[in-house]
Amino acid sequence: MKDDPADTTSDRVRSRFQQDYDRLLFSTPVRRLSDKTQVWPMDDNDGVRTRLTHSHEVANLARSIGTRIHTANDDLFSGADLYQVIQPMLSAIGLAHDLGNPPFGHQGEAAIGRWFAQRKDWIFTNHDKGARGLPTAIPDDLHAEFLRFDGNPQTLRLLTKLQTNIAHLGLDLTSATLAAAIKYPVGAANRDNNNPIAKKYGYFEAERALVEGLREETGLGEGQRHPLTWIMEACDDIAYSVLDVDDAMKKGVISPDDVLASLHADKTTTEHGAVTKARAKFAEVEAAGRRPELVRDIKIGYLRAYFIEALIEHASNSFVAAGGAITGFSHRTPLMDDSALCEKLKSLARQHAFGNPGVLRMEARGAEAIDGLMTAFWDAIHDRPPEDFDDILARRSGAKNKYVFALISQNYLEDASRAANADGIAASVRYRELRLMTDMLSGMTDTFTIKLWDDLRGMQ
C-alpha cells in the first residue's frame, strides 16, 4: 500500500494497479464468489449468474465506461494513464465490489442483522471485564455495524486484513485502489439517510485507523468518494438491471417478448432508443424462419446487447456532465438514478427474479441456516475460562464448541488476536468476538452454509 501510485513505468512489466487486479483475480475470496448468490441461490442451471460471473461483468462494464469517459474528456482523470492506471483500477474495484457479501446475498445480510437485533439488549455489552480495563460495551453509534450488517465494509476487511501476508497487509493493494473500493466513504457514526453516498457505512471501526492512513495517502476525507467509485456503482446498477432480467429470461420465468412489451407499455421507456431498436430487430428475427426456441435465445441476446449499450452510454455521459462536481466531491446523485430504462429493468428484476417463489424459498432456507450457525459460532467463540477471557484463542471446554471453533479460518483468528493491540473499542473483547463471528459467517459460501448447518443441527 505504500508504493508510489505514480510508479507505473520504470522497470515494471505491470503497473501497481495491474498488480492489484491480478492479486484479486487469484485470491481465495474471488473464487468463493462462484458459490455465492447473485439472484438464484444454488441453482441447478449452470447458465445463470453467480456473484463471480456478476463481478466479472461489473469489472468489464467499468473498464468500458472508463475508456469512454477518458476518450470524451481525459482531464476528468487528472491525466492518469488509461491503460496503466484507469482500466486496471476499474477492473479491480469491479471484481472486488461484492467480496464481503455473506452467503445468500442481501438476505444473508438481513439474517445477520436480525440475529443481533434479537439479542441487542445484552450482546453489545461485555459483562466479563478484562484485565486491561478496556471498554466493556460497544457504543450505540457502532451498533449499526452489526444490526445493519453490510458486505461493503466487510470487503475492505477482506482486502486489507483477512488474507495472509507477511506484513499483515492483506492483498497489499495500492492505497488508490483501496480508497476507490470504498463505496460509502463514512463510518457507521456518520451515516446520513439523506445523502446517497452516506446512507450506508463503508468501513468498520476496526478499519478506521487504516482508512485514515488511506486518506493521508490519497488526499480524500470523510464523506469524499473516489471519482472511480461512481463508475463502479453505475456498473453494479447496470448489471443488476439488465443481467438479472437476462437470467430470468434464460430460466424461462419471463420471455423476451414479455420484457419488450412491458417496456413498450411504460410511458417512460416506450420511445427509448434501445426499445425501438429491439422492436425492429424482433420483427427481423421472427421473419428469419428459425425454430421458436432459437428465436427466443436470439431475442434475449439482442435485448442484452441493446440495453447494455444504452446504459453504458448513459453512465458515461452522466459522468462527463457531472465531472466537475464528481472530482470536486460535491456530487451526490448516482449516475443511473435518472435512467428510466435502468429503473424499469430493475422493477422487472424485482418482480420476476427476486420475487420468484423458488428464490424466496432458498433465501428462507439460507436465513434459517445463518441464524442457527451464528448461535453455534457465538457459543464457540464465547466459551472461554474466566481466567483466560482476554485471550480470544484460549481453549474451549465443550466438545461441540471445540469442533465449531476449529472451523474458523486461521486468518480470522489471527486478526481477532492481533486486534487486542488496537486503540479504543476495536480492541475490546466483545467487539473482537462479534467481528470474528461476522468474519466467519460472511466468508461462507451458500453450499457450505447449508451443509454445515445440516451437520451441526444433527449434533443437537
CSV table of C-alpha atoms in Angstrom, one decimal:
chain,number,residue,atom,x,y,z
A,1,MET,CA,0.0,0.0,0.0
A,2,LYS,CA,3.0,2.3,0.4
A,3,ASP,CA,4.1,2.0,-3.3
A,4,ASP,CA,4.1,5.3,-5.2
A,5,PRO,CA,0.8,5.4,-7.2
A,6,ALA,CA,2.7,7.2,-9.9
A,7,ASP,CA,5.1,4.4,-10.3
A,8,THR,CA,3.7,2.9,-13.5
A,9,THR,CA,6.7,2.8,-15.7
A,10,SER,CA,10.4,2.3,-14.6
A,11,ASP,CA,11.3,-1.4,-15.0
A,12,ARG,CA,7.9,-2.8,-14.1
A,13,VAL,CA,6.3,-5.2,-16.5
A,14,ARG,CA,2.9,-4.4,-14.9
A,15,SER,CA,1.9,-1.2,-13.2
A,16,ARG,CA,1.0,-1.4,-9.5
A,17,PHE,CA,-2.7,-1.1,-10.5
A,18,GLN,CA,-2.4,-4.0,-12.9
A,19,GLN,CA,-0.9,-6.0,-10.0
A,20,ASP,CA,-3.8,-5.0,-7.8
A,21,TYR,CA,-6.2,-6.6,-10.3
A,22,ASP,CA,-4.0,-9.7,-10.7
A,23,ARG,CA,-3.8,-10.3,-7.0
A,24,LEU,CA,-7.5,-10.0,-6.6
A,25,LEU,CA,-8.2,-12.4,-9.5
A,26,PHE,CA,-6.1,-15.2,-8.0
A,27,SER,CA,-7.3,-14.6,-4.4
A,28,THR,CA,-9.4,-17.1,-2.4
A,29,PRO,CA,-12.3,-14.7,-1.8
A,30,VAL,CA,-12.8,-14.2,-5.5
A,31,ARG,CA,-13.0,-17.9,-6.1
A,32,ARG,CA,-15.6,-18.3,-3.3
A,33,LEU,CA,-17.9,-16.0,-5.3
A,34,SER,CA,-18.6,-18.9,-7.6
A,35,ASP,CA,-20.8,-20.4,-4.9
A,36,LYS,CA,-22.4,-17.2,-3.6
A,37,THR,CA,-25.9,-16.0,-4.7
A,38,GLN,CA,-26.5,-13.3,-7.3
A,39,VAL,CA,-30.2,-13.9,-7.6
A,40,TRP,CA,-30.8,-17.7,-7.9
A,41,PRO,CA,-29.3,-19.5,-4.8
A,42,MET,CA,-27.6,-22.8,-5.5
A,43,ASP,CA,-29.4,-23.1,-8.9
A,44,ASP,CA,-29.1,-26.2,-11.0
A,45,ASN,CA,-28.9,-24.2,-14.2
A,46,ASP,CA,-25.2,-23.6,-14.8
A,47,GLY,CA,-26.1,-20.8,-17.2
A,48,VAL,CA,-27.4,-18.4,-14.6
A,49,ARG,CA,-25.1,-15.9,-12.8
A,50,THR,CA,-23.3,-16.3,-9.5
A,51,ARG,CA,-21.6,-13.5,-7.7
A,52,LEU,CA,-18.4,-14.4,-9.5
A,53,THR,CA,-19.8,-14.0,-13.0
A,54,HIS,CA,-21.7,-10.9,-11.9
A,55,SER,CA,-18.4,-9.4,-10.6
A,56,HIS,CA,-16.5,-10.2,-13.7
A,57,GLU,CA,-19.3,-8.5,-15.7
A,58,VAL,CA,-19.2,-5.4,-13.5
A,59,ALA,CA,-15.4,-5.2,-13.9
A,60,ASN,CA,-15.8,-5.4,-17.7
A,61,LEU,CA,-18.5,-2.7,-17.8
A,62,ALA,CA,-16.4,-0.4,-15.6
A,63,ARG,CA,-13.4,-0.7,-17.9
A,64,SER,CA,-15.6,0.1,-20.9
A,65,ILE,CA,-17.2,3.1,-19.2
A,66,GLY,CA,-13.8,4.4,-18.0
A,67,THR,CA,-12.5,4.2,-21.6
A,68,ARG,CA,-15.4,6.2,-23.0
A,69,ILE,CA,-15.1,8.9,-20.3
A,70,HIS,CA,-11.3,9.1,-21.0
A,71,THR,CA,-11.9,9.4,-24.7
A,72,ALA,CA,-14.5,12.2,-24.1
A,73,ASN,CA,-12.5,14.2,-21.5
A,74,ASP,CA,-9.3,12.7,-20.1
A,75,ASP,CA,-8.9,15.8,-17.8
A,76,LEU,CA,-11.5,14.2,-15.6
A,77,PHE,CA,-8.9,11.6,-14.7
A,78,SER,CA,-6.2,14.2,-14.0
A,79,GLY,CA,-4.0,12.9,-16.7
A,80,ALA,CA,-3.8,9.4,-15.4
A,81,ASP,CA,-2.8,6.8,-18.0
A,82,LEU,CA,-5.8,4.9,-19.3
A,83,TYR,CA,-4.2,1.5,-19.7
A,84,GLN,CA,-1.7,1.5,-16.8
A,85,VAL,CA,-4.0,3.2,-14.2
A,86,ILE,CA,-7.6,3.8,-15.0
A,87,GLN,CA,-8.6,0.5,-16.7
A,88,PRO,CA,-6.9,-1.8,-14.2
A,89,MET,CA,-8.2,0.2,-11.2
A,90,LEU,CA,-11.8,0.0,-12.5
A,91,SER,CA,-11.3,-3.7,-13.3
A,92,ALA,CA,-10.0,-4.3,-9.7
A,93,ILE,CA,-12.8,-2.5,-7.9
A,94,GLY,CA,-15.4,-4.0,-10.1
A,95,LEU,CA,-14.1,-7.5,-9.4
A,96,ALA,CA,-13.8,-6.8,-5.6
A,97,HIS,CA,-17.1,-4.9,-5.0
A,98,ASP,CA,-19.1,-7.9,-3.7
A,99,LEU,CA,-16.3,-9.9,-1.9
A,100,GLY,CA,-17.7,-9.1,1.6
A,101,ASN,CA,-21.2,-10.2,0.8
A,102,PRO,CA,-22.3,-13.1,3.1
A,103,PRO,CA,-24.0,-16.3,1.7
A,104,PHE,CA,-27.4,-15.7,0.2
A,105,GLY,CA,-26.7,-12.1,-0.7
A,106,HIS,CA,-28.8,-9.3,0.8
A,107,GLN,CA,-31.0,-11.8,2.6
A,108,GLY,CA,-27.8,-13.1,4.3
A,109,GLU,CA,-27.0,-9.5,5.4
A,110,ALA,CA,-30.6,-9.2,6.7
A,111,ALA,CA,-30.4,-12.5,8.6
A,112,ILE,CA,-27.1,-11.5,10.3
A,113,GLY,CA,-28.7,-8.2,11.3
A,114,ARG,CA,-31.8,-9.9,12.7
A,115,TRP,CA,-29.7,-12.2,14.8
A,116,PHE,CA,-28.1,-9.2,16.5
A,117,ALA,CA,-31.4,-7.3,16.8
A,118,GLN,CA,-32.9,-10.2,18.7
A,119,ARG,CA,-30.1,-10.0,21.3
A,120,LYS,CA,-29.4,-6.3,21.3
A,121,ASP,CA,-30.3,-5.9,25.0
A,122,TRP,CA,-27.1,-7.8,26.0
A,123,ILE,CA,-25.0,-8.7,23.0
A,124,PHE,CA,-23.3,-5.3,22.8
A,125,THR,CA,-22.1,-5.4,26.5
A,126,ASN,CA,-19.1,-7.3,27.7
A,127,HIS,CA,-20.1,-8.4,31.1
A,128,ASP,CA,-16.7,-10.0,31.7
A,129,LYS,CA,-14.4,-7.0,32.0
A,130,GLY,CA,-10.9,-8.0,31.0
A,131,ALA,CA,-7.6,-7.3,32.8
A,132,ARG,CA,-6.7,-4.4,30.5
A,133,GLY,CA,-9.7,-2.3,31.7
A,134,LEU,CA,-10.9,-1.8,28.1
A,135,PRO,CA,-14.4,-0.5,27.4
A,136,THR,CA,-17.0,-3.1,28.3
A,137,ALA,CA,-19.8,-2.0,25.9
A,138,ILE,CA,-19.9,-1.2,22.2
A,139,PRO,CA,-21.1,2.4,21.8
A,140,ASP,CA,-24.6,3.0,20.5
A,141,ASP,CA,-23.4,4.6,17.3
A,142,LEU,CA,-21.5,1.5,16.3
A,143,HIS,CA,-24.4,-0.9,16.9
A,144,ALA,CA,-25.3,-0.4,13.2
A,145,GLU,CA,-22.2,-2.3,12.2
A,146,PHE,CA,-24.0,-5.4,13.4
A,147,LEU,CA,-27.7,-4.5,13.3
A,148,ARG,CA,-27.3,-3.4,9.7
A,149,PHE,CA,-24.5,-5.7,8.7
A,150,ASP,CA,-23.3,-4.8,5.3
A,151,GLY,CA,-21.0,-6.5,2.8
A,152,ASN,CA,-19.3,-3.3,1.7
A,153,PRO,CA,-17.2,-2.7,4.8
A,154,GLN,CA,-16.6,-6.4,5.0
A,155,THR,CA,-15.0,-6.2,1.6
A,156,LEU,CA,-12.4,-3.7,2.9
A,157,ARG,CA,-11.6,-6.1,5.8
A,158,LEU,CA,-11.0,-8.9,3.3
A,159,LEU,CA,-8.8,-6.8,1.1
A,160,THR,CA,-6.7,-5.4,3.9
A,161,LYS,CA,-6.6,-7.8,6.9
A,162,LEU,CA,-8.2,-11.2,6.4
A,163,GLN,CA,-5.8,-12.5,3.7
A,164,THR,CA,-2.4,-13.8,4.8
A,165,ASN,CA,0.6,-11.5,4.2
A,166,ILE,CA,4.0,-11.5,5.8
A,167,ALA,CA,3.5,-7.8,6.8
A,168,HIS,CA,-0.2,-8.2,7.7
A,169,LEU,CA,-1.3,-6.1,4.7
A,170,GLY,CA,-4.0,-8.4,3.3
A,171,LEU,CA,-3.6,-8.5,-0.5
A,172,ASP,CA,-1.3,-5.5,-0.3
A,173,LEU,CA,-3.2,-3.4,-2.8
A,174,THR,CA,-2.4,0.3,-3.6
A,175,SER,CA,-4.0,3.0,-1.4
A,176,ALA,CA,-5.7,4.4,-4.5
A,177,THR,CA,-7.4,1.1,-5.4
A,178,LEU,CA,-8.5,0.5,-1.7
A,179,ALA,CA,-9.9,4.1,-1.5
A,180,ALA,CA,-11.8,3.5,-4.7
A,181,ALA,CA,-13.3,0.3,-3.4
A,182,ILE,CA,-15.0,2.1,-0.5
A,183,LYS,CA,-18.5,2.7,-1.9
A,184,TYR,CA,-19.8,4.6,1.1
A,185,PRO,CA,-17.0,6.9,2.4
A,186,VAL,CA,-18.2,7.2,6.0
A,187,GLY,CA,-18.1,5.2,9.2
A,188,ALA,CA,-21.3,3.9,11.0
A,189,ALA,CA,-21.5,7.0,13.2
A,190,ASN,CA,-21.6,9.4,10.2
A,191,ARG,CA,-24.4,7.7,8.2
A,192,ASP,CA,-26.8,10.1,6.6
A,193,ASN,CA,-30.1,8.8,5.1
A,194,ASN,CA,-30.5,12.0,3.1
A,195,ASN,CA,-27.1,11.6,1.3
A,196,PRO,CA,-27.0,8.7,-1.3
A,197,ILE,CA,-23.3,8.2,-0.8
A,198,ALA,CA,-23.5,8.2,3.0
A,199,LYS,CA,-26.8,6.3,3.5
A,200,LYS,CA,-24.7,3.3,4.5
A,201,TYR,CA,-21.4,3.0,6.2
A,202,GLY,CA,-18.3,1.9,4.2
A,203,TYR,CA,-15.9,0.8,6.9
A,204,PHE,CA,-16.0,-0.7,10.3
A,205,GLU,CA,-14.5,0.8,13.4
A,206,ALA,CA,-11.9,-1.9,13.2
A,207,GLU,CA,-10.6,-0.4,10.0
A,208,ARG,CA,-10.9,3.3,11.0
A,209,ALA,CA,-7.2,3.8,11.5
A,210,LEU,CA,-6.5,2.0,8.2
A,211,VAL,CA,-8.9,4.3,6.4
A,212,GLU,CA,-7.3,7.3,7.9
A,213,GLY,CA,-4.0,6.1,6.5
A,214,LEU,CA,-5.5,5.6,3.1
A,215,ARG,CA,-6.8,9.2,3.2
A,216,GLU,CA,-3.4,10.5,4.1
A,217,GLU,CA,-2.1,8.8,1.0
A,218,THR,CA,-4.9,9.8,-1.4
A,219,GLY,CA,-6.0,13.2,0.0
A,220,LEU,CA,-9.6,12.1,0.4
A,221,GLY,CA,-11.6,13.0,3.5
A,222,GLU,CA,-14.6,11.6,5.4
A,223,GLY,CA,-17.6,11.7,3.1
A,224,GLN,CA,-15.5,12.2,-0.1
A,225,ARG,CA,-15.9,9.4,-2.6
A,226,HIS,CA,-13.2,8.5,-5.0
A,227,PRO,CA,-14.2,9.5,-8.6
A,228,LEU,CA,-13.8,6.0,-9.9
A,229,THR,CA,-16.3,4.6,-7.3
A,230,TRP,CA,-19.1,6.4,-9.2
A,231,ILE,CA,-18.4,4.3,-12.2
A,232,MET,CA,-18.2,1.0,-10.2
A,233,GLU,CA,-21.6,1.9,-8.6
A,234,ALA,CA,-23.1,2.6,-12.0
A,235,CYS,CA,-21.9,-0.7,-13.4
A,236,ASP,CA,-23.4,-2.6,-10.5
A,237,ASP,CA,-26.7,-0.9,-11.3
A,238,ILE,CA,-26.4,-1.8,-15.0
A,239,ALA,CA,-25.6,-5.5,-14.2
A,240,TYR,CA,-28.5,-5.7,-11.7
A,241,SER,CA,-31.0,-4.2,-14.1
A,242,VAL,CA,-30.0,-5.9,-17.4
A,243,LEU,CA,-28.3,-9.1,-16.4
A,244,ASP,CA,-30.6,-10.2,-13.6
A,245,VAL,CA,-33.5,-9.8,-16.1
A,246,ASP,CA,-31.4,-11.7,-18.6
A,247,ASP,CA,-31.1,-14.6,-16.1
A,248,ALA,CA,-34.9,-14.6,-15.6
A,249,MET,CA,-35.4,-14.9,-19.4
A,250,LYS,CA,-32.8,-17.7,-19.6
A,251,LYS,CA,-34.7,-19.6,-16.9
A,252,GLY,CA,-38.0,-19.1,-18.7
A,253,VAL,CA,-39.5,-17.1,-15.9
A,254,ILE,CA,-40.3,-14.3,-18.3
A,255,SER,CA,-40.0,-14.2,-22.1
A,256,PRO,CA,-38.0,-11.6,-24.2
A,257,ASP,CA,-41.3,-10.6,-25.8
A,258,ASP,CA,-42.8,-10.0,-22.3
A,259,VAL,CA,-39.9,-7.8,-21.4
A,260,LEU,CA,-40.1,-5.8,-24.6
A,261,ALA,CA,-43.9,-5.5,-24.2
A,262,SER,CA,-43.5,-4.2,-20.6
A,263,LEU,CA,-41.0,-1.6,-21.7
A,264,HIS,CA,-43.2,-0.6,-24.7
A,265,ALA,CA,-46.2,-0.2,-22.4
A,266,ASP,CA,-44.4,2.1,-20.0
A,267,LYS,CA,-44.6,5.7,-21.0
A,268,THR,CA,-41.2,6.4,-19.6
A,269,THR,CA,-39.5,3.8,-21.9
A,270,THR,CA,-41.8,3.3,-24.8
A,271,GLU,CA,-39.8,5.7,-27.1
A,272,HIS,CA,-36.3,4.8,-25.7
A,273,GLY,CA,-33.9,4.1,-28.5
A,274,ALA,CA,-33.0,0.7,-27.2
A,275,VAL,CA,-36.6,-0.3,-27.1
A,276,THR,CA,-37.2,1.0,-30.7
A,277,LYS,CA,-34.2,-0.9,-32.0
A,278,ALA,CA,-35.3,-4.1,-30.2
A,279,ARG,CA,-38.8,-4.0,-31.7
A,280,ALA,CA,-37.4,-3.7,-35.2
A,281,LYS,CA,-34.9,-6.5,-34.6
A,282,PHE,CA,-37.5,-8.8,-33.1
A,283,ALA,CA,-39.5,-8.4,-36.3
A,284,GLU,CA,-36.4,-9.3,-38.3
A,285,VAL,CA,-35.7,-12.3,-36.2
A,286,GLU,CA,-39.2,-13.6,-36.5
A,287,ALA,CA,-39.1,-13.3,-40.3
A,288,ALA,CA,-35.9,-15.4,-40.5
A,289,GLY,CA,-37.8,-18.6,-40.1
A,290,ARG,CA,-35.7,-20.1,-37.2
A,291,ARG,CA,-37.1,-22.6,-34.7
A,292,PRO,CA,-39.0,-20.9,-31.8
A,293,GLU,CA,-36.6,-22.0,-29.1
A,294,LEU,CA,-33.7,-20.4,-31.1
A,295,VAL,CA,-35.7,-17.3,-31.8
A,296,ARG,CA,-36.1,-16.9,-28.1
A,297,ASP,CA,-32.4,-17.1,-27.4
A,298,ILE,CA,-31.6,-14.7,-30.3
A,299,LYS,CA,-34.0,-12.2,-28.9
A,300,ILE,CA,-32.5,-12.4,-25.4
A,301,GLY,CA,-29.1,-11.7,-26.9
A,302,TYR,CA,-30.3,-8.6,-28.7
A,303,LEU,CA,-32.1,-7.3,-25.7
A,304,ARG,CA,-29.0,-7.7,-23.5
A,305,ALA,CA,-26.7,-6.0,-26.1
A,306,TYR,CA,-29.0,-3.1,-26.8
A,307,PHE,CA,-29.8,-2.5,-23.1
A,308,ILE,CA,-26.1,-2.7,-22.0
A,309,GLU,CA,-25.0,-0.3,-24.8
A,310,ALA,CA,-27.7,2.2,-23.9
A,311,LEU,CA,-26.9,2.2,-20.2
A,312,ILE,CA,-23.2,2.3,-20.7
A,313,GLU,CA,-23.7,5.4,-22.8
A,314,HIS,CA,-26.0,6.9,-20.2
A,315,ALA,CA,-23.5,6.3,-17.4
A,316,SER,CA,-20.6,7.7,-19.5
A,317,ASN,CA,-22.5,10.8,-20.4
A,318,SER,CA,-23.7,11.4,-16.9
A,319,PHE,CA,-20.1,11.2,-15.5
A,320,VAL,CA,-18.8,13.6,-18.1
A,321,ALA,CA,-21.6,16.0,-17.4
A,322,ALA,CA,-21.1,15.9,-13.7
A,323,GLY,CA,-17.3,15.6,-13.9
A,324,GLY,CA,-16.5,18.8,-12.2
A,325,ALA,CA,-18.8,18.1,-9.2
A,326,ILE,CA,-17.5,14.5,-9.0
A,327,THR,CA,-13.9,15.5,-8.9
A,328,GLY,CA,-14.8,18.4,-6.6
A,329,PHE,CA,-16.6,16.0,-4.2
A,330,SER,CA,-19.9,17.9,-4.3
A,331,HIS,CA,-21.8,15.4,-6.5
A,332,ARG,CA,-24.4,13.3,-4.7
A,333,THR,CA,-26.7,11.6,-7.2
A,334,PRO,CA,-25.7,8.1,-8.6
A,335,LEU,CA,-25.1,8.1,-12.3
A,336,MET,CA,-28.0,5.8,-13.1
A,337,ASP,CA,-30.7,7.4,-10.9
A,338,ASP,CA,-32.2,9.4,-13.8
A,339,SER,CA,-32.3,6.4,-16.3
A,340,ALA,CA,-35.9,5.4,-16.8
A,341,LEU,CA,-34.7,2.3,-18.7
A,342,CYS,CA,-32.5,1.2,-15.8
A,343,GLU,CA,-35.2,1.7,-13.3
A,344,LYS,CA,-37.8,-0.2,-15.3
A,345,LEU,CA,-35.5,-3.1,-15.8
A,346,LYS,CA,-34.8,-3.1,-12.0
A,347,SER,CA,-38.5,-3.3,-11.4
A,348,LEU,CA,-38.8,-6.3,-13.7
A,349,ALA,CA,-35.9,-8.0,-11.9
A,350,ARG,CA,-37.5,-7.4,-8.5
A,351,GLN,CA,-40.8,-8.8,-9.8
A,352,HIS,CA,-39.7,-11.8,-11.8
A,353,ALA,CA,-36.3,-12.7,-10.3
A,354,PHE,CA,-36.0,-11.6,-6.7
A,355,GLY,CA,-39.7,-12.2,-6.2
A,356,ASN,CA,-39.7,-15.7,-7.7
A,357,PRO,CA,-41.1,-18.3,-5.2
A,358,GLY,CA,-38.1,-20.6,-5.8
A,359,VAL,CA,-35.7,-17.8,-4.9
A,360,LEU,CA,-37.7,-16.8,-1.9
A,361,ARG,CA,-37.7,-20.4,-0.7
A,362,MET,CA,-34.0,-20.8,-0.9
A,363,GLU,CA,-33.4,-17.5,0.8
A,364,ALA,CA,-35.6,-18.5,3.6
A,365,ARG,CA,-33.7,-21.8,4.0
A,366,GLY,CA,-30.4,-19.8,3.9
A,367,ALA,CA,-31.7,-17.3,6.5
A,368,GLU,CA,-32.6,-20.2,8.9
A,369,ALA,CA,-29.1,-21.7,8.4
A,370,ILE,CA,-27.3,-18.4,9.1
A,371,ASP,CA,-29.4,-17.8,12.2
A,372,GLY,CA,-28.5,-21.3,13.6
A,373,LEU,CA,-24.9,-21.0,12.6
A,374,MET,CA,-24.5,-17.6,14.3
A,375,THR,CA,-25.7,-19.1,17.5
A,376,ALA,CA,-23.4,-22.0,17.2
A,377,PHE,CA,-20.4,-19.8,16.5
A,378,TRP,CA,-21.3,-17.4,19.2
A,379,ASP,CA,-21.3,-20.2,21.7
A,380,ALA,CA,-18.0,-21.5,20.5
A,381,ILE,CA,-16.3,-18.1,20.4
A,382,HIS,CA,-17.6,-17.0,23.8
A,383,ASP,CA,-16.8,-20.3,25.5
A,384,ARG,CA,-13.5,-19.5,27.4
A,385,PRO,CA,-12.5,-19.9,31.0
A,386,PRO,CA,-12.9,-16.7,33.1
A,387,GLU,CA,-9.2,-16.6,33.9
A,388,ASP,CA,-8.3,-16.7,30.2
A,389,PHE,CA,-11.1,-14.5,29.0
A,390,ASP,CA,-8.9,-11.8,27.4
A,391,ASP,CA,-7.3,-14.4,25.2
A,392,ILE,CA,-9.7,-15.0,22.4
A,393,LEU,CA,-7.7,-18.0,21.3
A,394,ALA,CA,-7.9,-19.8,24.7
A,395,ARG,CA,-9.1,-23.4,25.0
A,396,ARG,CA,-12.8,-24.2,24.6
A,397,SER,CA,-14.5,-26.5,27.2
A,398,GLY,CA,-17.3,-28.2,25.4
A,399,ALA,CA,-16.7,-30.8,22.6
A,400,LYS,CA,-19.1,-29.2,20.2
A,401,ASN,CA,-17.7,-25.8,20.8
A,402,LYS,CA,-14.2,-27.1,20.2
A,403,TYR,CA,-15.3,-28.5,16.9
A,404,VAL,CA,-17.1,-25.3,15.8
A,405,PHE,CA,-14.2,-23.1,16.9
A,406,ALA,CA,-11.8,-25.3,14.9
A,407,LEU,CA,-13.7,-24.5,11.7
A,408,ILE,CA,-12.9,-20.8,12.0
A,409,SER,CA,-10.2,-19.7,9.5
A,410,GLN,CA,-6.8,-19.2,10.9
A,411,ASN,CA,-6.6,-15.8,9.1
A,412,TYR,CA,-9.7,-14.6,11.0
A,413,LEU,CA,-8.4,-15.9,14.3
A,414,GLU,CA,-5.0,-14.2,13.9
A,415,ASP,CA,-6.7,-10.8,13.2
A,416,ALA,CA,-9.0,-11.2,16.2
A,417,SER,CA,-6.0,-11.9,18.4
A,418,ARG,CA,-3.8,-9.1,16.9
A,419,ALA,CA,-6.7,-6.6,17.3
A,420,ALA,CA,-6.2,-6.7,21.0
A,421,ASN,CA,-3.4,-4.2,20.4
A,422,ALA,CA,-5.7,-1.8,18.6
A,423,ASP,CA,-7.0,1.5,20.0
A,424,GLY,CA,-10.3,2.0,21.7
A,425,ILE,CA,-13.4,-0.1,21.3
A,426,ALA,CA,-11.8,-2.1,18.4
A,427,ALA,CA,-9.5,-3.7,21.0
A,428,SER,CA,-12.2,-4.8,23.4
A,429,VAL,CA,-13.0,-8.4,23.8
A,430,ARG,CA,-16.7,-8.1,22.9
A,431,TYR,CA,-16.1,-6.1,19.7
A,432,ARG,CA,-13.4,-8.6,18.6
A,433,GLU,CA,-15.8,-11.5,19.4
A,434,LEU,CA,-18.5,-10.1,17.2
A,435,ARG,CA,-16.2,-9.2,14.4
A,436,LEU,CA,-14.7,-12.7,14.4
A,437,MET,CA,-18.2,-14.2,14.2
A,438,THR,CA,-19.3,-12.0,11.3
A,439,ASP,CA,-15.9,-12.6,9.5
A,440,MET,CA,-16.6,-16.3,9.6
A,441,LEU,CA,-20.3,-16.1,8.6
A,442,SER,CA,-19.7,-13.7,5.7
A,443,GLY,CA,-16.9,-15.7,4.4
A,444,MET,CA,-19.0,-18.8,3.9
A,445,THR,CA,-20.4,-19.9,0.5
A,446,ASP,CA,-24.0,-20.9,0.0
A,447,THR,CA,-23.4,-24.6,-0.2
A,448,PHE,CA,-21.0,-24.7,2.8
A,449,THR,CA,-23.6,-22.7,4.9
A,450,ILE,CA,-26.4,-25.3,4.2
A,451,LYS,CA,-24.1,-28.3,4.7
A,452,LEU,CA,-22.6,-27.0,7.9
A,453,TRP,CA,-26.0,-26.2,9.4
A,454,ASP,CA,-27.3,-29.6,8.5
A,455,ASP,CA,-24.2,-31.1,10.2
A,456,LEU,CA,-24.5,-29.0,13.4
A,457,ARG,CA,-28.2,-29.4,13.6
A,458,GLY,CA,-27.7,-33.1,13.6
A,459,MET,CA,-25.5,-32.8,16.7
A,460,GLN,CA,-28.1,-31.2,18.8
